[in-house]
PDB file of C-alpha atoms in Angstrom:
ATOM      1  CA  MET N1239     148.134 -90.899 -69.087  1.00 92.00           C
ATOM      2  CA  GLN N1240     148.495 -94.631 -68.419  1.00 94.00           C
ATOM      3  CA  VAL N1241     149.835 -96.571 -71.134  1.00 94.00           C
ATOM      4  CA  THR N1242     151.035 -99.689 -71.949  1.00 95.00           C
ATOM      5  CA  GLY N1243     154.166 -99.435 -73.405  1.00 95.00           C
ATOM      6  CA  THR N1244     156.245-102.044 -75.298  1.00 97.00           C
ATOM      7  CA  VAL N1245     160.104-102.000 -74.635  1.00 97.00           C
ATOM      8  CA  LEU N1246     162.171-101.292 -77.569  1.00 97.00           C
ATOM      9  CA  THR N1247     165.799-101.590 -76.492  1.00 96.00           C
ATOM     10  CA  THR N1248     167.650-102.591 -73.004  1.00 95.00           C
ATOM     11  CA  ARG N1249     171.232-101.477 -72.354  1.00 94.00           C
ATOM     12  CA  ARG N1250     173.626-101.205 -69.405  1.00 94.00           C
ATOM     13  CA  VAL N1251     175.442 -97.852 -68.528  1.00 92.00           C
ATOM     14  CA  ASP N1252     178.115 -98.718 -66.037  1.00 91.00           C
ATOM     15  CA  ALA N1253     176.420 -99.053 -62.991  1.00 94.00           C
ATOM     16  CA  TYR N1254     172.819 -98.627 -64.634  1.00 95.00           C
ATOM     17  CA  HIS N1255     170.502 -99.860 -66.399  1.00 95.00           C
ATOM     18  CA  ALA N1256     168.149 -98.107 -69.450  1.00 95.00           C
ATOM     19  CA  LEU N1257     164.813 -99.150 -70.943  1.00 96.00           C
ATOM     20  CA  THR N1258     164.007 -97.475 -74.121  1.00 97.00           C
ATOM     21  CA  VAL N1259     159.902 -97.937 -74.217  1.00 97.00           C
ATOM     22  CA  VAL N1260     157.314 -97.161 -76.798  1.00 97.00           C
ATOM     23  CA  ALA N1261     154.902 -94.315 -75.051  1.00 95.00           C
ATOM     24  CA  PRO N1262     153.488 -91.805 -77.674  1.00 93.00           C
ATOM     25  CA  GLY N1263     151.084 -89.884 -75.479  1.00 93.00           C
ATOM     26  CA  ILE N1264     153.765 -89.673 -72.773  1.00 96.00           C
ATOM     27  CA  ALA N1265     156.512 -88.716 -75.194  1.00 96.00           C
ATOM     28  CA  GLU N1266     154.678 -86.092 -76.455  1.00 95.00           C
ATOM     29  CA  ARG N1267     153.504 -84.601 -73.089  1.00 96.00           C
ATOM     30  CA  TYR N1268     156.900 -84.694 -71.662  1.00 96.00           C
ATOM     31  CA  ARG N1269     158.937 -81.622 -70.258  1.00 96.00           C
ATOM     32  CA  PRO N1270     162.178 -81.922 -68.828  1.00 96.00           C
ATOM     33  CA  GLY N1271     162.080 -82.960 -65.077  1.00 95.00           C
ATOM     34  CA  HIS N1272     158.964 -85.052 -65.780  1.00 96.00           C
ATOM     35  CA  PHE N1273     159.023 -88.846 -64.561  1.00 95.00           C
ATOM     36  CA  VAL N1274     156.956 -91.843 -65.381  1.00 95.00           C
ATOM     37  CA  SER N1275     155.521 -94.527 -62.898  1.00 93.00           C
ATOM     38  CA  VAL N1276     155.921 -98.317 -63.534  1.00 94.00           C
ATOM     39  CA  ALA N1277     154.177-101.371 -62.376  1.00 91.00           C
ATOM     40  CA  VAL N1278     156.831-103.798 -61.597  1.00 90.00           C
ATOM     41  CA  GLY N1279     156.619-107.625 -60.844  1.00 87.00           C
ATOM     42  CA  GLY N1280     153.808-108.669 -63.789  1.00 76.00           C
ATOM     43  CA  ALA N1281     150.438-109.510 -63.364  1.00 67.00           C
ATOM     44  CA  HIS N1282     150.607-111.230 -60.465  1.00 60.00           C
ATOM     45  CA  THR N1283     152.525-109.877 -57.659  1.00 66.00           C
ATOM     46  CA  SER N1284     153.045-109.081 -54.294  1.00 60.00           C
ATOM     47  CA  MET N1285     154.466-105.515 -55.459  1.00 68.00           C
ATOM     48  CA  VAL N1286     151.700-103.622 -55.120  1.00 73.00           C
ATOM     49  CA  THR N1287     153.605-100.166 -55.321  1.00 84.00           C
ATOM     50  CA  ARG N1288     154.940 -98.951 -58.886  1.00 88.00           C
ATOM     51  CA  ARG N1289     158.454 -97.306 -59.124  1.00 90.00           C
ATOM     52  CA  ALA N1290     159.244 -93.913 -59.906  1.00 92.00           C
ATOM     53  CA  LEU N1291     161.896 -93.382 -62.904  1.00 93.00           C
ATOM     54  CA  SER N1292     163.579 -90.534 -64.066  1.00 89.00           C
ATOM     55  CA  ILE N1293     163.088 -89.940 -67.979  1.00 94.00           C
ATOM     56  CA  HIS N1294     166.569 -89.453 -69.727  1.00 95.00           C
ATOM     57  CA  ASP N1295     165.605 -88.825 -72.866  1.00 95.00           C
ATOM     58  CA  VAL N1296     162.447 -88.421 -75.349  1.00 96.00           C
ATOM     59  CA  LYS N1297     162.484 -89.349 -79.178  1.00 95.00           C
ATOM     60  CA  SER N1298     160.085 -89.069 -82.061  1.00 93.00           C
ATOM     61  CA  ASP N1299     160.588 -92.662 -83.061  1.00 90.00           C
ATOM     62  CA  TYR N1300     158.039 -95.283 -83.399  1.00 92.00           C
ATOM     63  CA  GLY N1301     155.248 -92.466 -82.216  1.00 92.00           C
ATOM     64  CA  GLY N1302     157.245 -91.452 -79.481  1.00 96.00           C
ATOM     65  CA  THR N1303     159.272 -92.916 -77.148  1.00 97.00           C
ATOM     66  CA  VAL N1304     161.297 -92.365 -73.153  1.00 97.00           C
ATOM     67  CA  GLU N1305     164.291 -93.741 -72.078  1.00 97.00           C
ATOM     68  CA  LEU N1306     164.178 -94.435 -68.283  1.00 96.00           C
ATOM     69  CA  VAL N1307     167.438 -94.751 -66.229  1.00 95.00           C
ATOM     70  CA  PHE N1308     167.330 -96.713 -62.988  1.00 93.00           C
ATOM     71  CA  THR N1309     169.725 -98.774 -60.704  1.00 92.00           C
ATOM     72  CA  ALA N1310     168.984-102.180 -59.780  1.00 91.00           C
ATOM     73  CA  SER N1311     168.423-101.744 -55.747  1.00 86.00           C
ATOM     74  CA  GLY N1312     165.519-104.055 -54.573  1.00 86.00           C
ATOM     75  CA  PRO N1313     163.151-106.720 -56.005  1.00 88.00           C
ATOM     76  CA  GLY N1314     161.216-104.280 -57.957  1.00 89.00           C
ATOM     77  CA  THR N1315     164.107-102.470 -59.965  1.00 91.00           C
ATOM     78  CA  SER N1316     165.934-106.022 -60.024  1.00 92.00           C
ATOM     79  CA  TRP N1317     162.525-107.070 -62.026  1.00 93.00           C
ATOM     80  CA  LEU N1318     162.697-104.013 -64.222  1.00 93.00           C
ATOM     81  CA  ALA N1319     166.318-104.668 -64.856  1.00 94.00           C
ATOM     82  CA  GLU N1320     165.526-108.247 -66.684  1.00 94.00           C
ATOM     83  CA  ARG N1321     162.615-106.697 -68.973  1.00 95.00           C
ATOM     84  CA  ARG N1322     164.060-107.279 -72.703  1.00 96.00           C
ATOM     85  CA  ALA N1323     162.941-106.092 -75.904  1.00 96.00           C
ATOM     86  CA  ARG N1324     158.955-106.680 -76.658  1.00 96.00           C
ATOM     87  CA  ASP N1325     158.135-106.977 -73.393  1.00 95.00           C
ATOM     88  CA  THR N1326     155.318-104.759 -72.228  1.00 95.00           C
ATOM     89  CA  LEU N1327     155.421-102.321 -69.134  1.00 95.00           C
ATOM     90  CA  ASP N1328     152.364-100.446 -67.669  1.00 94.00           C
ATOM     91  CA  LEU N1329     153.202 -96.695 -67.227  1.00 95.00           C
ATOM     92  CA  VAL N1330     151.841 -93.744 -66.249  1.00 95.00           C
ATOM     93  CA  GLY N1331     153.217 -90.256 -66.917  1.00 93.00           C
ATOM     94  CA  PRO N1332     154.684 -87.634 -67.797  1.00 96.00           C
ATOM     95  CA  LEU N1333     154.114 -86.968 -63.727  1.00 95.00           C
ATOM     96  CA  GLY N1334     155.534 -84.076 -61.607  1.00 94.00           C
ATOM     97  CA  ARG N1335     156.544 -80.347 -61.942  1.00 94.00           C
ATOM     98  CA  PRO N1336     159.183 -79.543 -64.567  1.00 95.00           C
ATOM     99  CA  PHE N1337     162.218 -77.360 -64.659  1.00 97.00           C
ATOM    100  CA  PRO N1338     161.248 -73.907 -65.144  1.00 96.00           C
ATOM    101  CA  LEU N1339     163.046 -72.493 -67.825  1.00 96.00           C
ATOM    102  CA  PRO N1340     164.504 -68.894 -68.285  1.00 95.00           C
ATOM    103  CA  ARG N1341     162.840 -66.781 -70.441  1.00 93.00           C
ATOM    104  CA  ASP N1342     166.131 -65.166 -71.763  1.00 95.00           C
ATOM    105  CA  PRO N1343     168.961 -66.374 -72.731  1.00 97.00           C
ATOM    106  CA  VAL N1344     172.040 -67.065 -69.353  1.00 97.00           C
ATOM    107  CA  ASN N1345     174.333 -69.022 -68.288  1.00 98.00           C
ATOM    108  CA  CYS N1346     173.396 -72.299 -66.743  1.00 98.00           C
ATOM    109  CA  VAL N1347     175.219 -75.128 -64.624  1.00 98.00           C
ATOM    110  CA  LEU N1348     173.902 -78.101 -64.496  1.00 98.00           C
ATOM    111  CA  VAL N1349     174.673 -80.492 -61.077  1.00 98.00           C
ATOM    112  CA  GLY N1350     174.292 -84.159 -61.496  1.00 97.00           C
ATOM    113  CA  ALA N1351     175.284 -86.788 -58.976  1.00 95.00           C
ATOM    114  CA  GLU N1352     175.147 -90.755 -59.721  1.00 93.00           C
ATOM    115  CA  TYR N1353     171.942 -91.594 -62.171  1.00 90.00           C
ATOM    116  CA  GLY N1354     170.206 -88.326 -61.204  1.00 92.00           C
ATOM    117  CA  SER N1355     172.554 -86.740 -63.720  1.00 95.00           C
ATOM    118  CA  ALA N1356     170.339 -88.486 -66.452  1.00 95.00           C
ATOM    119  CA  VAL N1357     167.337 -85.881 -66.242  1.00 96.00           C
ATOM    120  CA  LEU N1358     169.311 -83.205 -66.841  1.00 97.00           C
ATOM    121  CA  PHE N1359     170.198 -83.672 -70.426  1.00 97.00           C
ATOM    122  CA  PRO N1360     166.938 -83.050 -71.904  1.00 97.00           C
ATOM    123  CA  LEU N1361     167.028 -80.091 -69.397  1.00 98.00           C
ATOM    124  CA  ALA N1362     170.361 -79.266 -71.512  1.00 98.00           C
ATOM    125  CA  ASP N1363     168.960 -79.658 -74.758  1.00 97.00           C
ATOM    126  CA  ALA N1364     166.033 -77.339 -73.634  1.00 97.00           C
ATOM    127  CA  LEU N1365     168.330 -74.448 -72.416  1.00 98.00           C
ATOM    128  CA  LEU N1366     170.811 -74.835 -75.657  1.00 98.00           C
ATOM    129  CA  ALA N1367     167.563 -73.961 -77.738  1.00 97.00           C
ATOM    130  CA  ARG N1368     166.884 -71.196 -75.823  1.00 96.00           C
ATOM    131  CA  GLY N1369     170.185 -69.737 -76.567  1.00 97.00           C
ATOM    132  CA  CYS N1370     171.779 -70.676 -72.839  1.00 98.00           C
ATOM    133  CA  ARG N1371     175.096 -71.395 -72.245  1.00 98.00           C
ATOM    134  CA  VAL N1372     175.392 -74.852 -70.241  1.00 98.00           C
ATOM    135  CA  ASP N1373     177.974 -75.888 -68.295  1.00 98.00           C
ATOM    136  CA  PHE N1374     178.108 -79.389 -66.505  1.00 98.00           C
ATOM    137  CA  VAL N1375     179.222 -80.693 -62.956  1.00 98.00           C
ATOM    138  CA  LEU N1376     178.805 -84.541 -62.648  1.00 98.00           C
ATOM    139  CA  GLY N1377     179.788 -87.217 -59.833  1.00 97.00           C
ATOM    140  CA  GLY N1378     179.614 -89.989 -58.460  1.00 96.00           C
ATOM    141  CA  ALA N1379     181.417 -92.622 -56.029  1.00 95.00           C
ATOM    142  CA  GLY N1380     183.145 -94.237 -58.707  1.00 96.00           C
ATOM    143  CA  ALA N1381     183.844 -93.963 -62.242  1.00 96.00           C
ATOM    144  CA  ASP N1382     180.904 -96.468 -63.342  1.00 95.00           C
ATOM    145  CA  ARG N1383     178.709 -94.354 -61.055  1.00 95.00           C
ATOM    146  CA  VAL N1384     178.959 -90.804 -63.100  1.00 96.00           C
ATOM    147  CA  PHE N1385     176.653 -91.192 -65.834  1.00 95.00           C
ATOM    148  CA  GLY N1386     176.591 -89.055 -69.160  1.00 95.00           C
ATOM    149  CA  ALA N1387     179.960 -88.161 -69.014  1.00 95.00           C
ATOM    150  CA  MET N1388     180.646 -88.460 -73.004  1.00 95.00           C
ATOM    151  CA  ARG N1389     177.417 -86.821 -73.598  1.00 95.00           C
ATOM    152  CA  ALA N1390     178.088 -84.026 -71.492  1.00 97.00           C
ATOM    153  CA  ARG N1391     181.300 -83.467 -73.151  1.00 97.00           C
ATOM    154  CA  ARG N1392     179.882 -83.298 -76.486  1.00 97.00           C
ATOM    155  CA  ILE N1393     177.061 -80.450 -75.717  1.00 96.00           C
ATOM    156  CA  ALA N1394     178.283 -78.447 -72.939  1.00 97.00           C
ATOM    157  CA  GLU N1395     180.854 -75.576 -72.921  1.00 97.00           C
ATOM    158  CA  THR N1396     182.711 -77.461 -70.058  1.00 98.00           C
ATOM    159  CA  THR N1397     182.175 -80.736 -68.246  1.00 98.00           C
ATOM    160  CA  THR N1398     183.674 -81.040 -64.678  1.00 98.00           C
ATOM    161  CA  LEU N1399     183.660 -84.379 -63.570  1.00 98.00           C
ATOM    162  CA  THR N1400     184.198 -85.758 -59.873  1.00 97.00           C
ATOM    163  CA  THR N1401     184.653 -88.898 -58.175  1.00 97.00           C
ATOM    164  CA  GLU N1402     184.655 -89.632 -54.393  1.00 95.00           C
ATOM    165  CA  ASP N1403     187.351 -92.368 -55.027  1.00 95.00           C
ATOM    166  CA  GLY N1404     189.364 -90.389 -57.372  1.00 94.00           C
ATOM    167  CA  SER N1405     188.881 -92.849 -60.410  1.00 96.00           C
ATOM    168  CA  LEU N1406     187.752 -90.140 -62.729  1.00 95.00           C
ATOM    169  CA  GLY N1407     188.195 -86.729 -63.126  1.00 95.00           C
ATOM    170  CA  VAL N1408     188.844 -85.104 -59.624  1.00 95.00           C
ATOM    171  CA  ARG N1409     188.882 -86.460 -56.364  1.00 97.00           C
ATOM    172  CA  GLY N1410     186.027 -85.114 -54.332  1.00 96.00           C
ATOM    173  CA  LYS N1411     182.139 -84.227 -54.719  1.00 96.00           C
ATOM    174  CA  VAL N1412     180.579 -82.079 -56.966  1.00 97.00           C
ATOM    175  CA  THR N1413     180.148 -79.606 -54.656  1.00 96.00           C
ATOM    176  CA  ASP N1414     183.835 -79.495 -54.219  1.00 97.00           C
ATOM    177  CA  ALA N1415     183.994 -78.167 -57.553  1.00 97.00           C
ATOM    178  CA  LEU N1416     180.730 -76.157 -58.038  1.00 98.00           C
ATOM    179  CA  PRO N1417     182.174 -72.726 -56.750  1.00 98.00           C
ATOM    180  CA  SER N1418     184.906 -72.562 -59.065  1.00 97.00           C
ATOM    181  CA  VAL N1419     182.787 -73.393 -61.987  1.00 98.00           C
ATOM    182  CA  ILE N1420     180.116 -71.199 -61.201  1.00 98.00           C
ATOM    183  CA  ALA N1421     182.687 -68.668 -60.698  1.00 98.00           C
ATOM    184  CA  ASP N1422     184.663 -69.535 -63.553  1.00 97.00           C
ATOM    185  CA  THR N1423     181.293 -69.496 -65.952  1.00 97.00           C
ATOM    186  CA  ARG N1424     179.555 -66.328 -64.526  1.00 97.00           C
ATOM    187  CA  ALA N1425     176.994 -68.374 -64.283  1.00 98.00           C
ATOM    188  CA  ASP N1426     173.228 -66.717 -63.834  1.00 98.00           C
ATOM    189  CA  ALA N1427     171.742 -70.075 -62.550  1.00 98.00           C
ATOM    190  CA  VAL N1428     171.965 -73.345 -61.368  1.00 98.00           C
ATOM    191  CA  TYR N1429     170.080 -76.930 -62.159  1.00 98.00           C
ATOM    192  CA  ALA N1430     170.392 -79.663 -60.111  1.00 98.00           C
ATOM    193  CA  CYS N1431     169.373 -83.419 -59.368  1.00 96.00           C
ATOM    194  CA  ALA N1432     170.814 -85.553 -56.985  1.00 94.00           C
ATOM    195  CA  PRO N1433     170.308 -87.584 -53.630  1.00 92.00           C
ATOM    196  CA  MET N1434     169.173 -85.196 -51.044  1.00 93.00           C
ATOM    197  CA  SER N1435     172.367 -84.167 -49.011  1.00 94.00           C
ATOM    198  CA  ALA N1436     173.960 -83.091 -52.257  1.00 95.00           C
ATOM    199  CA  LEU N1437     171.155 -81.126 -53.167  1.00 97.00           C
ATOM    200  CA  ARG N1438     171.448 -79.347 -49.561  1.00 96.00           C
ATOM    201  CA  ALA N1439     174.937 -78.711 -50.199  1.00 97.00           C
ATOM    202  CA  VAL N1440     174.372 -77.322 -53.898  1.00 98.00           C
ATOM    203  CA  THR N1441     171.784 -74.872 -52.610  1.00 98.00           C
ATOM    204  CA  ALA N1442     174.452 -73.674 -50.173  1.00 97.00           C
ATOM    205  CA  VAL N1443     176.928 -73.066 -52.708  1.00 98.00           C
ATOM    206  CA  ALA N1444     174.136 -71.289 -55.103  1.00 98.00           C
ATOM    207  CA  MET N1445     173.218 -68.951 -51.978  1.00 97.00           C
ATOM    208  CA  GLU N1446     176.558 -68.059 -51.237  1.00 97.00           C
ATOM    209  CA  PHE N1447     177.020 -66.542 -55.082  1.00 97.00           C
ATOM    210  CA  ASP N1448     173.304 -65.215 -54.768  1.00 97.00           C
ATOM    211  CA  ILE N1449     171.914 -67.033 -57.753  1.00 98.00           C
ATOM    212  CA  PRO N1450     169.064 -69.198 -58.021  1.00 97.00           C
ATOM    213  CA  VAL N1451     168.823 -72.774 -57.918  1.00 98.00           C
ATOM    214  CA  GLN N1452     166.487 -75.133 -59.126  1.00 98.00           C
ATOM    215  CA  VAL N1453     166.823 -78.903 -57.614  1.00 97.00           C
ATOM    216  CA  ALA N1454     164.864 -82.164 -58.327  1.00 96.00           C
ATOM    217  CA  VAL N1455     164.658 -84.020 -55.543  1.00 94.00           C
ATOM    218  CA  GLU N1456     164.876 -87.734 -54.956  1.00 84.00           C
ATOM    219  CA  GLU N1457     162.458 -88.996 -52.483  1.00 83.00           C
ATOM    220  CA  SER N1458     160.796 -92.754 -52.371  1.00 79.00           C
ATOM    221  CA  MET N1459     157.333 -92.706 -54.337  1.00 83.00           C
ATOM    222  CA  ALA N1460     154.973 -95.131 -53.569  1.00 79.00           C
ATOM    223  CA  CYS N1461     151.865 -93.998 -56.203  1.00 81.00           C
ATOM    224  CA  GLY N1462     153.643 -90.757 -57.859  1.00 82.00           C
ATOM    225  CA  ILE N1463     150.301 -88.885 -58.409  1.00 84.00           C
ATOM    226  CA  GLY N1464     149.936 -87.436 -54.880  1.00 85.00           C
ATOM    227  CA  VAL N1465     147.505 -89.927 -52.973  1.00 87.00           C
ATOM    228  CA  CYS N1466     149.663 -92.015 -50.668  1.00 86.00           C
ATOM    229  CA  MET N1467     151.616 -89.077 -49.099  1.00 86.00           C
ATOM    230  CA  THR N1468     154.932 -90.944 -48.541  1.00 86.00           C
ATOM    231  CA  CYS N1469     156.924 -88.112 -50.560  1.00 91.00           C
ATOM    232  CA  VAL N1470     156.359 -85.050 -48.510  1.00 93.00           C
ATOM    233  CA  ILE N1471     159.112 -82.924 -47.476  1.00 94.00           C
ATOM    234  CA  PRO N1472     158.983 -79.428 -45.930  1.00 95.00           C
ATOM    235  CA  VAL N1473     158.926 -76.549 -47.946  1.00 96.00           C
ATOM    236  CA  ILE N1474     158.684 -72.963 -47.435  1.00 96.00           C
ATOM    237  CA  GLY N1475     155.983 -71.252 -49.453  1.00 94.00           C
ATOM    238  CA  ASP N1476     155.707 -67.546 -50.841  1.00 93.00           C
ATOM    239  CA  ASP N1477     153.945 -66.562 -47.900  1.00 93.00           C
ATOM    240  CA  GLY N1478     157.008 -67.465 -45.490  1.00 93.00           C
ATOM    241  CA  ALA N1479     154.900 -70.387 -44.039  1.00 93.00           C
ATOM    242  CA  THR N1480     156.317 -74.091 -43.897  1.00 95.00           C
ATOM    243  CA  ARG N1481     153.976 -76.802 -45.602  1.00 93.00           C
ATOM    244  CA  MET N1482     154.428 -80.611 -45.708  1.00 94.00           C
ATOM    245  CA  VAL N1483     154.299 -80.790 -49.244  1.00 93.00           C
ATOM    246  CA  ARG N1484     154.238 -84.022 -52.093  1.00 94.00           C
ATOM    247  CA  ALA N1485     157.442 -84.267 -54.075  1.00 93.00           C
ATOM    248  CA  CYS N1486     155.470 -86.216 -56.945  1.00 92.00           C
ATOM    249  CA  ALA N1487     152.996 -83.748 -57.326  1.00 92.00           C
ATOM    250  CA  GLU N1488     154.097 -80.066 -56.514  1.00 94.00           C
ATOM    251  CA  GLY N1489     157.708 -81.244 -57.374  1.00 92.00           C
ATOM    252  CA  PRO N1490     159.856 -83.086 -57.872  1.00 95.00           C
ATOM    253  CA  VAL N1491     161.605 -79.627 -58.867  1.00 97.00           C
ATOM    254  CA  PHE N1492     161.541 -76.960 -56.322  1.00 97.00           C
ATOM    255  CA  ARG N1493     163.289 -73.613 -55.622  1.00 97.00           C
ATOM    256  CA  GLY N1494     166.201 -74.958 -53.424  1.00 96.00           C
ATOM    257  CA  GLU N1495     166.304 -72.210 -50.874  1.00 97.00           C
ATOM    258  CA  ARG N1496     162.664 -73.198 -50.203  1.00 97.00           C
ATOM    259  CA  VAL N1497     163.718 -76.609 -49.410  1.00 96.00           C
ATOM    260  CA  ARG N1498     164.182 -77.441 -45.662  1.00 96.00           C
ATOM    261  CA  PHE N1499     166.820 -79.940 -45.996  1.00 94.00           C
ATOM    262  CA  GLU N1500     167.738 -80.047 -42.425  1.00 94.00           C
ATOM    263  CA  ASP N1501     164.536 -81.199 -41.776  1.00 93.00           C
ATOM    264  CA  VAL N1502     163.481 -83.778 -44.694  1.00 91.00           C
ATOM    265  CA  GLY N1503     162.053 -87.139 -42.780  1.00 89.00           C
ATOM    266  CA  THR N1504     160.556 -84.962 -39.965  1.00 90.00           C
ATOM    267  CA  ILE N1505     157.415 -82.566 -39.923  1.00 90.00           C
ATOM    268  CA  PRO N1506     158.808 -79.319 -38.508  1.00 91.00           C
ATOM    269  CA  PHE N1507     157.056 -78.405 -35.276  1.00 89.00           C
ATOM    270  CA  ASP N1508     156.368 -74.936 -36.761  1.00 90.00           C
ATOM    271  CA  ALA N1509     155.051 -76.705 -40.216  1.00 89.00           C
ATOM    272  CA  LEU N1510     151.193 -75.538 -41.061  1.00 88.00           C
ATOM    273  CA  GLY N1511     149.114 -78.158 -39.462  1.00 82.00           C
ATOM    274  CA  ALA N1512     151.703 -79.578 -37.282  1.00 80.00           C
ATOM    275  CA  PRO N1513     151.343 -79.698 -33.338  1.00 75.00           C
ATOM    276  CA  GLY N1514     153.429 -76.967 -33.161  1.00 60.00           C
ATOM    277  CA  GLY N1515     151.212 -74.516 -34.473  1.00 53.00           C
ATOM    278  CA  GLY N1516     152.421 -73.321 -37.599  1.00 50.00           C
ATOM    279  CA  ALA N1517     154.540 -70.810 -37.065  1.00 48.00           C
ATOM    280  CA  ARG N1518     156.443 -68.908 -39.761  1.00 48.00           C
ATOM    281  CA  HIS N1519     159.924 -70.270 -40.509  1.00 47.00           C
ATOM    282  CA  VAL N1520     162.608 -67.429 -39.995  1.00 43.00           C
ATOM    283  CA  SER N1521     165.736 -68.169 -42.142  1.00 45.00           C
TER     284      SER N1521
END
C-alpha cells in the first residue's frame, strides 16, 4: 500500500541514519524481510526513482511505526538523511518476500554485514517467539560500520563481532568467524543479509555444513514493485532451470544455494530466454 507517513524521530547510529515513520498500514502488514520504497527529493525533483530501504523495527505506537535504516551514499539518501520530525514521506510497502520461519524450534545463526544487519533484528524476535535459539555474527569495515551490536548482545545467546580493520571484535570478515559459530552452536539454519560478495561466502560456508541458508540480497531497486527489471538476478528454480528473477518481487529473500552469485550482473547463457537457449544449470 502507498501511504504518506509522518517522520516521528531521526537519529544517527554510528555511520548510519535511522528514521522512524508513522505508517500504520505498512506496520500492520509487515513481516521480517519486507522493505519499503520511499520517494525522495520532494514534490519538485529530478529524482524520479524511489529508494528501497530496510525495515529495522516495527512498533504499535501511533497506530504503527516503521524504523528505516540506511547510509547516505548519494543525492537521494542524502536528502532522506536531512528529514526531520514532522516532515512527511511517501512510502510504498511492505514489499518483497519475507524470511520463511521454521515450524519447530531450531538453532539459528543470523549473519549481517554493514547496515544489512538491520533487517535481522525483527527476524530474531520472530525466531525467539517460536522458541528458536539465536546467535549473531555481525561485521563491518570498522567499528562504526557494525550495526546493532548492543541489541544483538541483549537478545542472542552469543554475539560475534568482526571488523576488517580490527577496531571491534575479531579482525576479519563475518565469514571468517562463521564456521566456528555454526560448529559451536550446532546450528540448524543460517539467515543472512549483507553485500552480495559476503552472501556468496556465507552461502558457501552453510553448504559446507550442509545446513539451509536464507539470504536477503542487496540489489539496486529503482521501482521496488517488479516493473522496471533493474534488480534481476539469476536463480535456479525447483526444476533445475535458471531464470532471471526480480529481487524486489520474487525476493529479496532467496535460498542461498539457488542464487548464482558468480553470475550476478550478467545473463547466463543457459538462463531461460537467454541467447544460449536456457539449458539446465548443473552445479
